[in-house]
Short mmCIF file of C-alpha atoms in Angstrom, two decimals:
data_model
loop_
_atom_site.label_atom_id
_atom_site.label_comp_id
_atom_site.label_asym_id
_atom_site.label_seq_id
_atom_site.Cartn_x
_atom_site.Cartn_y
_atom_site.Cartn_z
CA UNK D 1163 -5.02 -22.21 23.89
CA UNK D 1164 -5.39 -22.52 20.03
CA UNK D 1165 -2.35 -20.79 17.98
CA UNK D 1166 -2.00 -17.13 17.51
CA UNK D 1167 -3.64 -16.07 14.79
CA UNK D 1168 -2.22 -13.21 12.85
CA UNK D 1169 -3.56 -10.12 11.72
CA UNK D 1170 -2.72 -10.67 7.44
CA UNK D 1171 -1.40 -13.99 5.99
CA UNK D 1172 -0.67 -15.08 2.54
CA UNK D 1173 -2.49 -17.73 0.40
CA UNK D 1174 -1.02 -19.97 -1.35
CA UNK D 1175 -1.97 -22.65 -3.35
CA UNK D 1176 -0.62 -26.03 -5.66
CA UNK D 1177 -1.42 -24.04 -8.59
CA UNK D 1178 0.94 -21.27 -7.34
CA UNK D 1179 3.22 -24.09 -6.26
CA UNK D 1180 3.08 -25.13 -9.34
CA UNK D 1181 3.48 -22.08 -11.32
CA UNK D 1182 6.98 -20.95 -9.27
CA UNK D 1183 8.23 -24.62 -9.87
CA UNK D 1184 7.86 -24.41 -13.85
CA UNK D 1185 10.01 -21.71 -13.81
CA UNK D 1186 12.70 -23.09 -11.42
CA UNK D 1187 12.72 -25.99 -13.83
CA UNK D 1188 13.21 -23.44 -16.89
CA UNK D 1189 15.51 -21.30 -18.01
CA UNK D 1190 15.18 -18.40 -16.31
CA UNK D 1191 15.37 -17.14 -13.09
CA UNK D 1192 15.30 -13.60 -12.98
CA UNK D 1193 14.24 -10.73 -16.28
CA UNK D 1194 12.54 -13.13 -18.07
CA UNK D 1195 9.11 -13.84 -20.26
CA UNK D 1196 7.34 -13.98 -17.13
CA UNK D 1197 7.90 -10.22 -16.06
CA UNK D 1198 6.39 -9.20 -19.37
CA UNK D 1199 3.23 -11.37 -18.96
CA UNK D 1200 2.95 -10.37 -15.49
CA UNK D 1201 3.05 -6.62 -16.06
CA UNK D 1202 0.29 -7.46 -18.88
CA UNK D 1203 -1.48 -9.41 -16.35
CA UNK D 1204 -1.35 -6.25 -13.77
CA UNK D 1205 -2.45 -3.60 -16.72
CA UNK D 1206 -5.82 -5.56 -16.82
CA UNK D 1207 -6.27 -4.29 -13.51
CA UNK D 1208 -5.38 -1.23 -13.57
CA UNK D 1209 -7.65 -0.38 -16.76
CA UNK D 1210 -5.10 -0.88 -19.34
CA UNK D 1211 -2.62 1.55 -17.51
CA UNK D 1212 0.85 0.55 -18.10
CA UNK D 1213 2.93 -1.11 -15.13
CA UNK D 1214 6.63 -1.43 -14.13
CA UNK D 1215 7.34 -4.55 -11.96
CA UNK D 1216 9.68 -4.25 -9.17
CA UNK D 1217 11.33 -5.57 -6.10
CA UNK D 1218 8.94 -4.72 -3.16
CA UNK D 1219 6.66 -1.81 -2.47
CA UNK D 1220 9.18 0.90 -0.96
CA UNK D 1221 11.40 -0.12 -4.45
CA UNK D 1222 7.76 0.69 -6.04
CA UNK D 1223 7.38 4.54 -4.24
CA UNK D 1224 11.46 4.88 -5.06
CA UNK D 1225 11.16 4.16 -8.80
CA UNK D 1226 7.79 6.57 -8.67
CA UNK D 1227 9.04 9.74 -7.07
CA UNK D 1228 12.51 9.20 -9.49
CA UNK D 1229 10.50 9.16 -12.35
CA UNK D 1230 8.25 11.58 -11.91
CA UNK D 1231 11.61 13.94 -11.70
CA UNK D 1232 11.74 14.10 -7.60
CA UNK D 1233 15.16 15.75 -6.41
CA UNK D 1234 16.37 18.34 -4.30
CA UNK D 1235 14.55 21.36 -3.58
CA UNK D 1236 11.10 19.42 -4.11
CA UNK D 1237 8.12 19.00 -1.58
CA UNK D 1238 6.02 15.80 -1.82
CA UNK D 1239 3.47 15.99 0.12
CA UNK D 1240 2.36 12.77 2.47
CA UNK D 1241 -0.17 11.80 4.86
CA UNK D 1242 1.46 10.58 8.29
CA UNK D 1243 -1.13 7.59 8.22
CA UNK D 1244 0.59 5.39 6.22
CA UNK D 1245 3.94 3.09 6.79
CA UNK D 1246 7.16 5.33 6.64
CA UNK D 1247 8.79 4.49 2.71
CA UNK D 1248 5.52 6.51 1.95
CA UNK D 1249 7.81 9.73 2.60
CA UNK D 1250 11.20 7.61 3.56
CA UNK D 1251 11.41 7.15 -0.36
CA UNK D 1252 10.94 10.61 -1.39
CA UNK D 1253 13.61 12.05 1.16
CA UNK D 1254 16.01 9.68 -0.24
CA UNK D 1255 16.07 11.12 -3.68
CA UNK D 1256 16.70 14.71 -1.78
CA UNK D 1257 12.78 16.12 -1.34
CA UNK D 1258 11.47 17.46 1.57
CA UNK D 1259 8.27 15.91 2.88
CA UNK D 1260 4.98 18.19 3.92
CA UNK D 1261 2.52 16.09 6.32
CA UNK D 1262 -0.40 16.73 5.16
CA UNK D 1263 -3.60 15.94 7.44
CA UNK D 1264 -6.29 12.50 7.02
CA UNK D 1265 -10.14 13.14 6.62
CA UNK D 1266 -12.10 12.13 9.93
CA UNK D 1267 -13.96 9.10 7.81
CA UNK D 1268 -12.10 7.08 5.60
CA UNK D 1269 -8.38 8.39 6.96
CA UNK D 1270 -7.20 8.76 3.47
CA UNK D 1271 -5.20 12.12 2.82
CA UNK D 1272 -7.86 15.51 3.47
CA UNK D 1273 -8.06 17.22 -0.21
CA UNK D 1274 -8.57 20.42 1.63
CA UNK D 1275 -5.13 19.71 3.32
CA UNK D 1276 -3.99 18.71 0.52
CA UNK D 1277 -4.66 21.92 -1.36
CA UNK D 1278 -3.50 23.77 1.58
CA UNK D 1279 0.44 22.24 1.37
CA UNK D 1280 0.93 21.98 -2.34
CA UNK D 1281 3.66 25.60 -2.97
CA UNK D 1282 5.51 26.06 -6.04
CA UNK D 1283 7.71 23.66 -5.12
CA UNK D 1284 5.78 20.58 -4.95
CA UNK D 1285 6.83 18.16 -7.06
CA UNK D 1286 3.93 15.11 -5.96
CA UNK D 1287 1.30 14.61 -3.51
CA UNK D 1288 0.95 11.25 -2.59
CA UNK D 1289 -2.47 9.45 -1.09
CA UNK D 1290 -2.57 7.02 0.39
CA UNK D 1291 -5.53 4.24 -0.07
CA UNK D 1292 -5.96 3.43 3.67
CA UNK D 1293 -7.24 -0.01 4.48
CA UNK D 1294 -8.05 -0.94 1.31
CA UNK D 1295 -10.44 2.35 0.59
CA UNK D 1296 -9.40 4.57 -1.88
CA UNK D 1297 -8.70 8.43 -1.38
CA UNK D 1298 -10.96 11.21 -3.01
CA UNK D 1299 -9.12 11.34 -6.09
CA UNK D 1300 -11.13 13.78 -8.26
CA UNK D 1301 -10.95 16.41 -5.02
CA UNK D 1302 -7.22 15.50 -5.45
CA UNK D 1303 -7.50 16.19 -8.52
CA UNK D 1304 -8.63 19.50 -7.97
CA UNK D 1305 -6.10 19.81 -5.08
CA UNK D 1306 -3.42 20.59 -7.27
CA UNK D 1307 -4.62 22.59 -9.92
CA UNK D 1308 -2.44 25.31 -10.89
CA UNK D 1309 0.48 23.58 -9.87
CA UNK D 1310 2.96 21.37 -11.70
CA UNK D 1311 2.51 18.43 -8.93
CA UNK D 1312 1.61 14.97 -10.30
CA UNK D 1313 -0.78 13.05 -8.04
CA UNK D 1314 0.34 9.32 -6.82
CA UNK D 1315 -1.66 7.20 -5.40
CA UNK D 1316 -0.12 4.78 -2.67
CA UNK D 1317 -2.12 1.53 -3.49
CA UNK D 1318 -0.18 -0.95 -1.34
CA UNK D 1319 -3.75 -1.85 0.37
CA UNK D 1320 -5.92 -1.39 -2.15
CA UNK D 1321 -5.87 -3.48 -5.58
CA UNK D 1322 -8.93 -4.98 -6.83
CA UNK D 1323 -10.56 -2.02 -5.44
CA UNK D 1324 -12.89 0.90 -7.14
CA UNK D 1325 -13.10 4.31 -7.04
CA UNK D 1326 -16.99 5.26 -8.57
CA UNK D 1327 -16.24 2.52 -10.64
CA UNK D 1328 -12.75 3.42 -11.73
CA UNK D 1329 -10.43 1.00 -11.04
CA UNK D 1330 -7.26 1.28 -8.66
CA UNK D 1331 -4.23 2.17 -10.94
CA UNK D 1332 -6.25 4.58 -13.32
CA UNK D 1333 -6.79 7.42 -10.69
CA UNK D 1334 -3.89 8.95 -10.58
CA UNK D 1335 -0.97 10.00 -12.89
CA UNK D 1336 1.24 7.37 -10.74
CA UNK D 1337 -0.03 4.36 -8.56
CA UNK D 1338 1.92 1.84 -6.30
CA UNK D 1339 1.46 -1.91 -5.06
CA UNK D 1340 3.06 -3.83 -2.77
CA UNK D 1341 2.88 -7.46 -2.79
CA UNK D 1342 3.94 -8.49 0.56
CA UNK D 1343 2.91 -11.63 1.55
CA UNK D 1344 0.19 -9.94 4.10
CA UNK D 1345 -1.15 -7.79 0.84
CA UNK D 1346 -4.34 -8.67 -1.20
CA UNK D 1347 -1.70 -10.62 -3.41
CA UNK D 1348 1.64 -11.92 -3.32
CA UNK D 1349 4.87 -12.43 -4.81
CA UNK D 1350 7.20 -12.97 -1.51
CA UNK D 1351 8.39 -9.44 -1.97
CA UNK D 1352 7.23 -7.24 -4.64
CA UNK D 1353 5.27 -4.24 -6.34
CA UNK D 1354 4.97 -2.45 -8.86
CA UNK D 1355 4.62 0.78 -10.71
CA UNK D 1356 1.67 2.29 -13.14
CA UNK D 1357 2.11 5.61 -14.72
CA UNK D 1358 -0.64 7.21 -17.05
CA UNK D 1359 1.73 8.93 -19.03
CA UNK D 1360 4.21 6.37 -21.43
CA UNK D 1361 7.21 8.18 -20.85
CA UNK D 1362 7.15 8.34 -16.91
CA UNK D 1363 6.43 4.66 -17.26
CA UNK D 1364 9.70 4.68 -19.54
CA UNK D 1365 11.88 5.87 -17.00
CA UNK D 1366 10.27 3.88 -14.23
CA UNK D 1367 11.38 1.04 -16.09
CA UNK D 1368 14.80 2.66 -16.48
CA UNK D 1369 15.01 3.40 -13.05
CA UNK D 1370 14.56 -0.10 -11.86
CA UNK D 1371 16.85 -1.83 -14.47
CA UNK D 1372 19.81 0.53 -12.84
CA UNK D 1373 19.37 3.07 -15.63
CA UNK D 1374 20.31 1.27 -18.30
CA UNK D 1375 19.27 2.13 -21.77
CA UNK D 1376 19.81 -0.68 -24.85
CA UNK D 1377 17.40 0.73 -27.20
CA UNK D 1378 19.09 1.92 -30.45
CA UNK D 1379 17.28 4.71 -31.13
CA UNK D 1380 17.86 5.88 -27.55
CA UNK D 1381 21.56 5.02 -27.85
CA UNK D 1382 24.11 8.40 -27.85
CA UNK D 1383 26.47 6.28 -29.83
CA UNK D 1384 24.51 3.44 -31.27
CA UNK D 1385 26.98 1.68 -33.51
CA UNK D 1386 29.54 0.54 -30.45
CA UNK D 1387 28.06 -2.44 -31.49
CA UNK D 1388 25.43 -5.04 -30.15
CA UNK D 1389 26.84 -5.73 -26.74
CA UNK D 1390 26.78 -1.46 -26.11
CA UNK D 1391 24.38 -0.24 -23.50
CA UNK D 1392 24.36 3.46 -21.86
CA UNK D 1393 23.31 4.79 -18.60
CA UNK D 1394 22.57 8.34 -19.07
CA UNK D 1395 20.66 8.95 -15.43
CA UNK D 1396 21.47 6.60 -12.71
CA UNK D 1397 19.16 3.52 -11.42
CA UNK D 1398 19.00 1.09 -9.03
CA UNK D 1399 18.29 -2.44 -9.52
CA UNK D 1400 14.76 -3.46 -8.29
CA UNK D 1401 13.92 -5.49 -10.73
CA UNK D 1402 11.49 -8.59 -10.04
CA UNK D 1403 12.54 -11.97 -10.78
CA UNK D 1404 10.32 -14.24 -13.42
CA UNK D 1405 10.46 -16.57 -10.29
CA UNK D 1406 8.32 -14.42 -8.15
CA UNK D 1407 6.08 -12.56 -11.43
CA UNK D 1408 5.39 -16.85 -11.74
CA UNK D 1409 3.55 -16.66 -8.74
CA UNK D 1410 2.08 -12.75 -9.14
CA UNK D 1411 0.41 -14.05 -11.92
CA UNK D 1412 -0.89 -17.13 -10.08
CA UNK D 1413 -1.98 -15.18 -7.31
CA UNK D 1414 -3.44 -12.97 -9.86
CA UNK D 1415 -6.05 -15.72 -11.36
CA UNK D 1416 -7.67 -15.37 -7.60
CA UNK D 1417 -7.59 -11.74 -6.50
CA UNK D 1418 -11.37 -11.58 -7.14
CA UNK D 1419 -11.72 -14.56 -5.02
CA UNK D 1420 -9.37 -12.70 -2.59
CA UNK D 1421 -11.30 -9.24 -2.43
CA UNK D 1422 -14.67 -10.97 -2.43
CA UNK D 1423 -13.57 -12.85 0.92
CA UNK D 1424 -12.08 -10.04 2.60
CA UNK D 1425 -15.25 -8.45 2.13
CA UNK D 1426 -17.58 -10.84 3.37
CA UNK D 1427 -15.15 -11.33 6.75
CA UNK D 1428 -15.63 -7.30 6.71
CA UNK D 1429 -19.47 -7.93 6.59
CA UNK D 1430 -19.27 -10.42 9.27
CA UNK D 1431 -17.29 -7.59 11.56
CA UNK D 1432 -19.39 -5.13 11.04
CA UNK D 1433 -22.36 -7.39 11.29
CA UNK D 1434 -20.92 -8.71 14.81
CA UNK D 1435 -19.54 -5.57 16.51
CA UNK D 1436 -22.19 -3.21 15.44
CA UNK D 1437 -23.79 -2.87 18.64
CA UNK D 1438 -20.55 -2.83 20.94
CA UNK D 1439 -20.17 -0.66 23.23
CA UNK D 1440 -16.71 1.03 23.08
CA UNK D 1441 -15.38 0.93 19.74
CA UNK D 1442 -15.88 2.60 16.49
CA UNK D 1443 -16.26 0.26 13.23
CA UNK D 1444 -14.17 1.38 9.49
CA UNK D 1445 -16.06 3.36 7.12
CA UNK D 1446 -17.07 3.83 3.77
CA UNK D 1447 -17.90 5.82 1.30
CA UNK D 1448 -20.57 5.43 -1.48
CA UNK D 1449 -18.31 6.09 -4.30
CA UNK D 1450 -16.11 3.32 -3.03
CA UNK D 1451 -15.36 -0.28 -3.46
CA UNK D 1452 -12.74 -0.84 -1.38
CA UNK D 1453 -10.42 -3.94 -1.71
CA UNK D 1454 -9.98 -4.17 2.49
CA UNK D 1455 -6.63 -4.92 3.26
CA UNK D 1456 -7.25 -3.99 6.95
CA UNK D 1457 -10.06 -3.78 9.55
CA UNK D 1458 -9.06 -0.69 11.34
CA UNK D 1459 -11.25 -0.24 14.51
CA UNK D 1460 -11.35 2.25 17.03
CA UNK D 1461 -10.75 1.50 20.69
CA UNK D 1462 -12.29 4.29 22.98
CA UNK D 1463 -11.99 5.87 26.13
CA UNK D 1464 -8.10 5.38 26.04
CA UNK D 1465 -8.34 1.61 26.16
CA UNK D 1466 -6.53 0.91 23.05
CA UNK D 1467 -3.12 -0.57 24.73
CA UNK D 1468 -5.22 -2.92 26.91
CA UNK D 1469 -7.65 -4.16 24.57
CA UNK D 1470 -4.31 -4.77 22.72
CA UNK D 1471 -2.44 -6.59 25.20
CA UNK D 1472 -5.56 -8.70 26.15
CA UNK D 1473 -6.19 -9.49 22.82
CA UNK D 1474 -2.48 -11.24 21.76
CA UNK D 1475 -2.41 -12.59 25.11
CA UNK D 1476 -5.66 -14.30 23.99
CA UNK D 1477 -4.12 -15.54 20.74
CA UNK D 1478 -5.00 -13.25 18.15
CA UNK D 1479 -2.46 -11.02 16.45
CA UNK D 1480 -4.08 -7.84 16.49
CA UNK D 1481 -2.04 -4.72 14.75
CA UNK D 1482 -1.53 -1.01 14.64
CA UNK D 1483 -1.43 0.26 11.75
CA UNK D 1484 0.47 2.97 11.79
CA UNK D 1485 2.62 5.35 14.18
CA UNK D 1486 2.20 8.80 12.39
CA UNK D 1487 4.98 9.23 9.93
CA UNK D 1488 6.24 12.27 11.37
CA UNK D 1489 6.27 10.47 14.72
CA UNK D 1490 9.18 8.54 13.88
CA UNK D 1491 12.72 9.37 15.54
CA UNK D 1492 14.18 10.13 11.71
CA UNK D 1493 11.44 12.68 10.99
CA UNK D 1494 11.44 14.30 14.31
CA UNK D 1495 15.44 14.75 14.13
CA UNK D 1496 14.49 16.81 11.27
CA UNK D 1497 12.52 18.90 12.57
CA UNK D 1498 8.97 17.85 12.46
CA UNK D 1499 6.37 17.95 15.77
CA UNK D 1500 3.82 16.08 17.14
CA UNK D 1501 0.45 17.96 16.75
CA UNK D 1502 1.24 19.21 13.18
CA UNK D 1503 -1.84 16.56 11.95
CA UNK D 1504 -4.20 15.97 14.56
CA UNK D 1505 -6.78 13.40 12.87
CA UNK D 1506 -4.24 11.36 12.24
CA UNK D 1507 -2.80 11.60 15.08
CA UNK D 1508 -5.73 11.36 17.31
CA UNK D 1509 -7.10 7.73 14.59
CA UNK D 1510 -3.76 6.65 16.18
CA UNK D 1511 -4.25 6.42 19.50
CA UNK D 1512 -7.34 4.40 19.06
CA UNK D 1513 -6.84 2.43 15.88
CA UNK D 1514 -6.52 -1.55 16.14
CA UNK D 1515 -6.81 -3.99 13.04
CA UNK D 1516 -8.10 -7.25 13.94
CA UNK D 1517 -7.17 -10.06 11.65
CA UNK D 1518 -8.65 -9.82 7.93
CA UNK D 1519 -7.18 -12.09 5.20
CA UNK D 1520 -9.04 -14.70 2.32
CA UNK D 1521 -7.86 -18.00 4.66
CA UNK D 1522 -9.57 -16.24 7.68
CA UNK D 1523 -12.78 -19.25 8.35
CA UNK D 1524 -15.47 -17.66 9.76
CA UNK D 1525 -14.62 -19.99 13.16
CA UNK D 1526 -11.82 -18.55 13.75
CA UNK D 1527 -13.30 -14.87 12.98
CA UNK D 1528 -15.97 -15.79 15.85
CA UNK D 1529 -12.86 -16.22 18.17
CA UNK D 1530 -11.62 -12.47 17.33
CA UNK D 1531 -14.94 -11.58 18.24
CA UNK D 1532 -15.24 -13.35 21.13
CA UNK D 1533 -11.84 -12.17 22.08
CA UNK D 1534 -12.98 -8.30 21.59
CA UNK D 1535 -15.70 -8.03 23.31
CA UNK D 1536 -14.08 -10.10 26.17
CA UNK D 1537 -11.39 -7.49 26.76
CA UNK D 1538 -13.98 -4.56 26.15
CA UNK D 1539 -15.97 -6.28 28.97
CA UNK D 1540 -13.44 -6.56 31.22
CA UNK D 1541 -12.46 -3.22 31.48
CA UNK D 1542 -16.34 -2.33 31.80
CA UNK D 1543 -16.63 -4.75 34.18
CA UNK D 1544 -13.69 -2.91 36.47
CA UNK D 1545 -15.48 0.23 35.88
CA UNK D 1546 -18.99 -0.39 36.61
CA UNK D 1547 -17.01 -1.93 40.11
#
């Protein structure tokens, strides 16, 4: 048997090679010219938006929820389809999380349930672009009207992509990437922050760089002299090194290329498995471009675990993606119950994601499908029996 494949895998190239390597042989390593030029290099996908670089993509939802003013007391409201730093990251700075349910199409937070959690105490309500396809964000929008609630959008899975021709990191008053290396781009680790208003964006930048402030006029006693710095609310540091923006901005040059294969593999899936029996195939909806970071099917009639198992013992590194936040041991210690979201909770049981990344050849995409509708017919097989 060939190697396993795996479900997401990074791609890089000399030019990235090269790109890190410049840097190593320069003079610096770590806050340098090259975080600068790659948050300049992010804003021109995001629509001009302004953009924080940081450490990795839970650093990213930290730095978001602290500058938007998340603390104790506060509700943020999450969808349980989604990994756990989605809400993990907002109950570390104090707030309480309210699981809000997916839609039945797309699995991107419901607006309506949206709506229906946001009290006087919510502080953000957080989508979550699933697979690549971006949430409703005008319904959002409308979701929490009336309230003081800013809307972020988790975007770990969905740069490059469009919302009715809006692009990711314009929809919402905060957006966050991750650029793990099984993301639409990398930088090893890494992520970032984009904030429509300036002076969130200010203290997301704050935030990362341990709270530190240097500018003059920002100074409470500015004539210390020019060593002086102040922290007047307290950081962390998640700051990205110019080493790793080196090769963001690398990988950069070739996230069209990226998207544009990811969807032609999702063509050839949907092309392939439209007519088999026993599984469901990812949506879409006309408003959206997605950026497919995943190719979440659905495996019926309870057969999800054994398609599963037949599947990696076949080679190929299928996924779930995810347990229901609320699932997890932390959440339920706290208090929160299975049932509470049952789209989600039902996508779960079913969902698989079957390999979906720009080195992907279309050979080796035949052998997922081969390998799928092998396992589906062996269970029919024992059936019809």
């Amino acid at each position: 048997m060939t190697g396993m494949l795996p479900y997401g895998r990074q791609s890089i190239s000399e030019d990235d090679v090269a790109a890190v390597a410049a840097v190593l042989r320069g003079d610096w390593l770590t806050t340098g010219p090259q975080v600068d030029a790659f948050e300049a290099d992010l804003a021109r996908w995001t629509g001009g938006v302004g953009v924080a670089a940081v450490s990795n993509g839970t650093a990213a939802l930290h730095v978001a929820y602290a500058a938007a003013g998340v603390g104790p007391g506060d509700e943020v409201v999450v969808p349980p389809m989604t990994f756990v730093a989605t809400a993990s990251s907002a109950v570390a700075l104090g707030a309480k999380i309210v699981f809000a349910d997916v839609d039945d199409e797309t699995f991107c937070l419901d607006p309506a349930a949206a709506a229906a959690a946001v009290t006087s105490r919510t502080k953000v309500v957080a989508a979550v672009d699933y697979a690549g396809h971006p949430a409703d964000y005008d319904a959002l929008r409308k979701s929490v009207e009336g309230s003081d609630a800013l809307l972020l959008a988790d975007a770990a899975h969905s740069i490059g992509g469009t919302y009715h021709g809006r692009p990711v990191g314009s929809l919402a008053d905060l957006t966050t990437f991750s650029f793990f290396p099984t993301k639409n781009l990398t930088t090893a680790e890494g992520g970032a922050v984009a904030a429509l208003d300036p002076e969130i964006l200010k203290r997301a930048r704050r935030f990362r760089g341990v709270g530190v402030v240097r500018e003059r006029d920002d100074l409470r006693f500015p004539d210390e002299g020019g060593w002086h710095q102040e922290v007047h609310e307290f950081g962390l540091n998640y700051r990205l090194p110019d080493v790793l923006c080196a090769l963001g901005r690398s990988q950069l040059r070739r996230l069209g290329e990226f998207t544009a294969r990811r969807s032609a593999l999702v063509a050839r899936y949907d092309e392939a498995l439209a007519d088999v029996d026993g599984v469901l195939l990812p949506n879409r909806r006309s408003w959206a471009d997605p950026a497919w970071h995943l190719y979440p099917i659905r495996v019926l009639d309870g057969r999800r675990r054994e398609v599963y198992d037949r599947m990696r013992a076949a080679g190929i590194g299928v996924q779930v993606n995810y347990i229901p936040v609320h699932w997890h041991p932390a959440f339920a210690d706290l208090g929160y119950r299975r049932g509470s979201c049952p789209v989600a909770e039902s996508f779960y049981s079913q969902q698989l994601s079957l390999p979906l990344y720009p080195g992907l050849s279309n050979a080796d995409q035949d052998r997922v499908i081969d390998a799928l509708t092998a396992a589906l017919r062996v269970g029919s097989v024992r059936s019809a029996a």
